[in-house]
mmCIF file of C-alpha atoms in Angstrom:
data_model
loop_
_atom_site.group_PDB
_atom_site.id
_atom_site.type_symbol
_atom_site.label_atom_id
_atom_site.label_comp_id
_atom_site.label_asym_id
_atom_site.label_seq_id
_atom_site.Cartn_x
_atom_site.Cartn_y
_atom_site.Cartn_z
ATOM 1 C CA MET A 28 -27.064 -3.904 26.532
ATOM 2 C CA SER A 29 -28.573 -1.464 24.034
ATOM 3 C CA ASP A 30 -31.154 1.075 25.171
ATOM 4 C CA ASP A 31 -33.398 -0.182 22.354
ATOM 5 C CA LEU A 32 -35.684 -2.645 24.021
ATOM 6 C CA SER A 33 -37.907 -3.138 21.052
ATOM 7 C CA LEU A 34 -38.858 -6.733 20.169
ATOM 8 C CA GLU A 35 -37.021 -6.445 16.856
ATOM 9 C CA ASN A 36 -33.690 -5.357 18.418
ATOM 10 C CA ARG A 37 -33.239 -6.603 22.014
ATOM 11 C CA PRO A 38 -31.153 -9.664 22.662
ATOM 12 C CA GLY A 39 -32.970 -10.323 25.961
ATOM 13 C CA LEU A 40 -34.314 -8.587 29.023
ATOM 14 C CA PRO A 41 -31.987 -6.224 30.795
ATOM 15 C CA ASP A 42 -30.338 -7.690 33.845
ATOM 16 C CA PRO A 43 -32.262 -5.523 36.353
ATOM 17 C CA LEU A 44 -35.457 -7.163 35.064
ATOM 18 C CA ARG A 45 -33.970 -10.643 35.513
ATOM 19 C CA VAL A 46 -33.548 -10.255 39.265
ATOM 20 C CA LEU A 47 -36.217 -12.828 40.067
ATOM 21 C CA LEU A 48 -34.933 -15.192 37.325
ATOM 22 C CA ALA A 49 -31.629 -15.272 39.252
ATOM 23 C CA ALA A 50 -33.515 -16.600 42.293
ATOM 24 C CA TYR A 51 -35.809 -18.888 40.201
ATOM 25 C CA PRO A 52 -33.706 -20.192 37.270
ATOM 26 C CA ARG A 53 -35.478 -21.875 34.428
ATOM 27 C CA ASP A 54 -33.882 -25.308 35.070
ATOM 28 C CA GLY A 55 -35.562 -25.410 38.567
ATOM 29 C CA TRP A 56 -39.079 -24.385 37.586
ATOM 30 C CA THR A 57 -40.590 -27.816 37.260
ATOM 31 C CA SER A 58 -39.293 -29.042 40.572
ATOM 32 C CA ASP A 59 -40.589 -25.986 42.426
ATOM 33 C CA PRO A 60 -43.722 -26.708 44.505
ATOM 34 C CA GLY A 61 -45.441 -23.717 42.998
ATOM 35 C CA PHE A 62 -45.018 -25.022 39.467
ATOM 36 C CA ASP A 63 -48.304 -26.442 38.271
ATOM 37 C CA GLY A 64 -51.709 -25.269 37.265
ATOM 38 C CA LEU A 65 -51.437 -21.790 35.727
ATOM 39 C CA ILE A 66 -47.761 -21.989 35.018
ATOM 40 C CA ARG A 67 -47.943 -25.372 33.315
ATOM 41 C CA PHE A 68 -50.968 -24.290 31.251
ATOM 42 C CA TRP A 69 -49.384 -21.032 30.238
ATOM 43 C CA LEU A 70 -46.071 -22.646 29.183
ATOM 44 C CA ASP A 71 -48.100 -25.265 27.287
ATOM 45 C CA ARG A 72 -49.774 -22.536 25.306
ATOM 46 C CA HIS A 73 -46.361 -21.023 24.469
ATOM 47 C CA LEU A 74 -45.155 -24.463 23.377
ATOM 48 C CA MET A 75 -48.277 -24.824 21.183
ATOM 49 C CA PHE A 76 -47.518 -21.472 19.434
ATOM 50 C CA ARG A 77 -43.910 -22.539 18.810
ATOM 51 C CA ARG A 78 -45.089 -25.898 17.420
ATOM 52 C CA ILE A 79 -47.684 -24.382 15.121
ATOM 53 C CA LEU A 80 -45.067 -21.959 13.780
ATOM 54 C CA ALA A 81 -42.682 -24.781 13.208
ATOM 55 C CA GLU A 82 -45.317 -26.845 11.382
ATOM 56 C CA MET A 83 -46.089 -23.892 9.032
ATOM 57 C CA THR A 84 -42.334 -23.405 8.402
ATOM 58 C CA THR A 85 -41.872 -27.089 7.575
ATOM 59 C CA THR A 86 -44.996 -27.052 5.349
ATOM 60 C CA SER A 87 -43.689 -24.031 3.499
ATOM 61 C CA GLU A 88 -40.302 -25.610 2.992
ATOM 62 C CA ALA A 89 -41.958 -28.763 1.644
ATOM 63 C CA LEU A 90 -43.945 -26.717 -0.835
ATOM 64 C CA ILE A 91 -40.859 -24.758 -1.872
ATOM 65 C CA ASP A 92 -38.981 -28.037 -2.379
ATOM 66 C CA ARG A 93 -41.919 -29.369 -4.475
ATOM 67 C CA GLN A 94 -42.422 -32.164 -1.935
ATOM 68 C CA MET A 95 -45.979 -31.181 -1.144
ATOM 69 C CA ASP A 96 -49.128 -30.903 -3.068
ATOM 70 C CA PRO A 97 -50.390 -27.248 -3.287
ATOM 71 C CA GLN A 98 -53.830 -28.169 -2.068
ATOM 72 C CA ARG A 99 -52.345 -29.956 0.965
ATOM 73 C CA PHE A 100 -50.163 -26.904 1.527
ATOM 74 C CA GLY A 101 -53.184 -24.659 1.363
ATOM 75 C CA ALA A 102 -55.095 -26.802 3.861
ATOM 76 C CA VAL A 103 -52.254 -26.811 6.400
ATOM 77 C CA ILE A 104 -51.415 -23.105 6.124
ATOM 78 C CA SER A 105 -55.139 -22.173 6.355
ATOM 79 C CA ARG A 106 -55.765 -24.286 9.409
ATOM 80 C CA TYR A 107 -52.601 -23.659 11.352
ATOM 81 C CA GLY A 108 -52.442 -20.016 10.300
ATOM 82 C CA GLY A 109 -55.895 -19.344 11.703
ATOM 83 C CA MET A 110 -55.105 -21.180 14.902
ATOM 84 C CA PHE A 111 -51.862 -19.271 15.259
ATOM 85 C CA VAL A 112 -53.242 -15.798 14.614
ATOM 86 C CA ASN A 113 -56.448 -16.210 16.594
ATOM 87 C CA GLY A 114 -54.687 -18.072 19.447
ATOM 88 C CA LEU A 115 -52.050 -15.432 19.814
ATOM 89 C CA HIS A 116 -54.592 -12.567 19.827
ATOM 90 C CA GLU A 117 -56.694 -14.324 22.422
ATOM 91 C CA HIS A 118 -53.594 -15.175 24.566
ATOM 92 C CA HIS A 119 -52.251 -11.590 24.422
ATOM 93 C CA THR A 120 -55.666 -10.096 25.142
ATOM 94 C CA ILE A 121 -56.008 -12.207 28.350
ATOM 95 C CA GLU A 122 -52.428 -11.309 29.434
ATOM 96 C CA ASP A 123 -52.942 -7.609 28.788
ATOM 97 C CA THR A 124 -56.334 -7.257 30.439
ATOM 98 C CA HIS A 125 -56.099 -9.775 33.304
ATOM 99 C CA TYR A 126 -52.700 -11.254 34.162
ATOM 100 C CA PHE A 127 -50.318 -8.349 33.506
ATOM 101 C CA PRO A 128 -52.190 -5.743 35.559
ATOM 102 C CA VAL A 129 -52.104 -8.134 38.596
ATOM 103 C CA LEU A 130 -48.669 -9.442 38.199
ATOM 104 C CA VAL A 131 -47.069 -6.038 37.658
ATOM 105 C CA GLN A 132 -48.057 -5.112 41.250
ATOM 106 C CA LYS A 133 -46.219 -8.060 42.719
ATOM 107 C CA ASP A 134 -42.653 -6.666 42.512
ATOM 108 C CA ASP A 135 -41.718 -3.029 41.585
ATOM 109 C CA ARG A 136 -38.312 -4.067 40.466
ATOM 110 C CA ILE A 137 -39.669 -5.731 37.346
ATOM 111 C CA ALA A 138 -42.567 -3.363 36.521
ATOM 112 C CA LYS A 139 -40.756 -2.017 33.431
ATOM 113 C CA GLY A 140 -40.780 -5.597 32.031
ATOM 114 C CA PHE A 141 -44.495 -5.545 31.709
ATOM 115 C CA ASP A 142 -44.286 -2.399 29.569
ATOM 116 C CA ILE A 143 -41.819 -4.157 27.340
ATOM 117 C CA LEU A 144 -44.071 -7.245 27.011
ATOM 118 C CA ASP A 145 -47.039 -4.934 26.228
ATOM 119 C CA ALA A 146 -45.044 -3.261 23.455
ATOM 120 C CA ASP A 147 -44.127 -6.689 22.172
ATOM 121 C CA HIS A 148 -47.779 -7.593 21.785
ATOM 122 C CA HIS A 149 -48.322 -4.533 19.558
ATOM 123 C CA ALA A 150 -45.243 -5.368 17.545
ATOM 124 C CA ILE A 151 -46.362 -8.987 17.130
ATOM 125 C CA ASP A 152 -49.756 -7.811 15.930
ATOM 126 C CA ARG A 153 -48.125 -5.858 13.139
ATOM 127 C CA HIS A 154 -46.100 -8.874 12.138
ATOM 128 C CA LEU A 155 -49.192 -11.095 12.305
ATOM 129 C CA ALA A 156 -50.988 -8.738 9.965
ATOM 130 C CA ASP A 157 -48.128 -9.097 7.482
ATOM 131 C CA PHE A 158 -48.291 -12.889 7.934
ATOM 132 C CA VAL A 159 -51.990 -12.898 7.217
ATOM 133 C CA ASP A 160 -51.391 -10.887 3.970
ATOM 134 C CA LEU A 161 -48.590 -13.165 2.865
ATOM 135 C CA ALA A 162 -50.398 -16.350 3.710
ATOM 136 C CA ASN A 163 -53.562 -15.112 1.973
ATOM 137 C CA GLY A 164 -51.423 -14.143 -1.081
ATOM 138 C CA ALA A 165 -49.979 -17.631 -1.240
ATOM 139 C CA LEU A 166 -53.409 -19.301 -0.820
ATOM 140 C CA LYS A 167 -54.776 -17.326 -3.749
ATOM 141 C CA LYS A 168 -52.107 -18.884 -6.006
ATOM 142 C CA LEU A 169 -52.696 -22.569 -5.225
ATOM 143 C CA ASP A 170 -53.699 -23.334 -8.897
ATOM 144 C CA ASP A 171 -50.630 -21.573 -10.371
ATOM 145 C CA ARG A 172 -47.480 -23.257 -9.279
ATOM 146 C CA ASP A 173 -44.713 -20.757 -10.163
ATOM 147 C CA PRO A 174 -46.384 -17.777 -8.577
ATOM 148 C CA LEU A 175 -47.240 -20.033 -5.647
ATOM 149 C CA GLN A 176 -43.573 -20.880 -5.277
ATOM 150 C CA THR A 177 -42.608 -17.200 -5.184
ATOM 151 C CA ALA A 178 -45.433 -16.308 -2.729
ATOM 152 C CA THR A 179 -44.525 -19.185 -0.423
ATOM 153 C CA GLY A 180 -40.891 -18.093 -0.463
ATOM 154 C CA ALA A 181 -41.922 -14.701 0.812
ATOM 155 C CA LEU A 182 -44.223 -16.385 3.384
ATOM 156 C CA HIS A 183 -41.352 -18.659 4.502
ATOM 157 C CA GLU A 184 -39.052 -15.732 4.948
ATOM 158 C CA HIS A 185 -41.653 -13.998 7.150
ATOM 159 C CA LEU A 186 -42.157 -17.214 9.152
ATOM 160 C CA GLY A 187 -38.467 -17.074 9.942
ATOM 161 C CA LEU A 188 -38.782 -13.535 11.202
ATOM 162 C CA LEU A 189 -41.890 -14.471 13.195
ATOM 163 C CA HIS A 190 -40.019 -17.351 14.710
ATOM 164 C CA ARG A 191 -37.156 -15.141 15.860
ATOM 165 C CA LEU A 192 -39.454 -12.476 17.259
ATOM 166 C CA LEU A 193 -41.940 -14.717 18.877
ATOM 167 C CA ASP A 194 -39.223 -16.857 20.514
ATOM 168 C CA ARG A 195 -37.582 -13.670 21.891
ATOM 169 C CA HIS A 196 -40.972 -12.451 23.284
ATOM 170 C CA LEU A 197 -42.039 -15.813 24.751
ATOM 171 C CA THR A 198 -38.678 -16.428 26.318
ATOM 172 C CA ASP A 199 -38.611 -12.987 27.905
ATOM 173 C CA GLU A 200 -42.206 -13.318 28.997
ATOM 174 C CA GLU A 201 -41.494 -16.666 30.602
ATOM 175 C CA GLU A 202 -38.379 -15.497 32.324
ATOM 176 C CA LEU A 203 -40.177 -12.476 33.738
ATOM 177 C CA ILE A 204 -43.542 -13.964 34.739
ATOM 178 C CA VAL A 205 -42.846 -17.597 35.882
ATOM 179 C CA PRO A 206 -40.389 -16.387 38.597
ATOM 180 C CA VAL A 207 -43.036 -13.794 39.757
ATOM 181 C CA ILE A 208 -45.636 -16.563 40.120
ATOM 182 C CA LEU A 209 -43.192 -18.930 41.806
ATOM 183 C CA ARG A 210 -42.173 -16.191 44.200
ATOM 184 C CA TYR A 211 -45.553 -14.636 45.050
ATOM 185 C CA GLY A 212 -48.103 -17.238 44.140
ATOM 186 C CA VAL A 213 -50.838 -17.320 41.606
ATOM 187 C CA GLU A 214 -53.555 -15.277 43.283
ATOM 188 C CA ILE A 215 -54.765 -13.561 40.200
#
């Protein structure tokens, strides 16, 4: 594995940080007696972010294929884009200020993983700012179809990047944190 653990370049968490995942593999999470409450809620939030991103991607594709009215496109991107950006900022703030400081103390073997996740949050913030700029650029062109097509193409491309980066982050976060909670409990 490369020494570059940046969100943009890592293929996954290094094996030493996956030590608890080996003991608590993903396919056994839902049958574990500790799986419920916080874990279920937290994974549902991750699923929501993935679904919103998928909806915006599908909506952008429909506009690009001229299968969607520009005003409908604008309404969907505006609504889901706001939910996506605001929801991720809120989610990451809670993780950074409340959950991560507690969970990092549970097992020294995975402490570096929380530094990686924190760095991911900053990287995602930069990509979210680019998303906001691209989405707003497209929304300003709703009444001019050809420039809207071009702007939506750029937005769609960025949504693809966001999908790749967010999936990498959420997967790594889940595979680091869920085993910690299953192993040590949820006293946070």
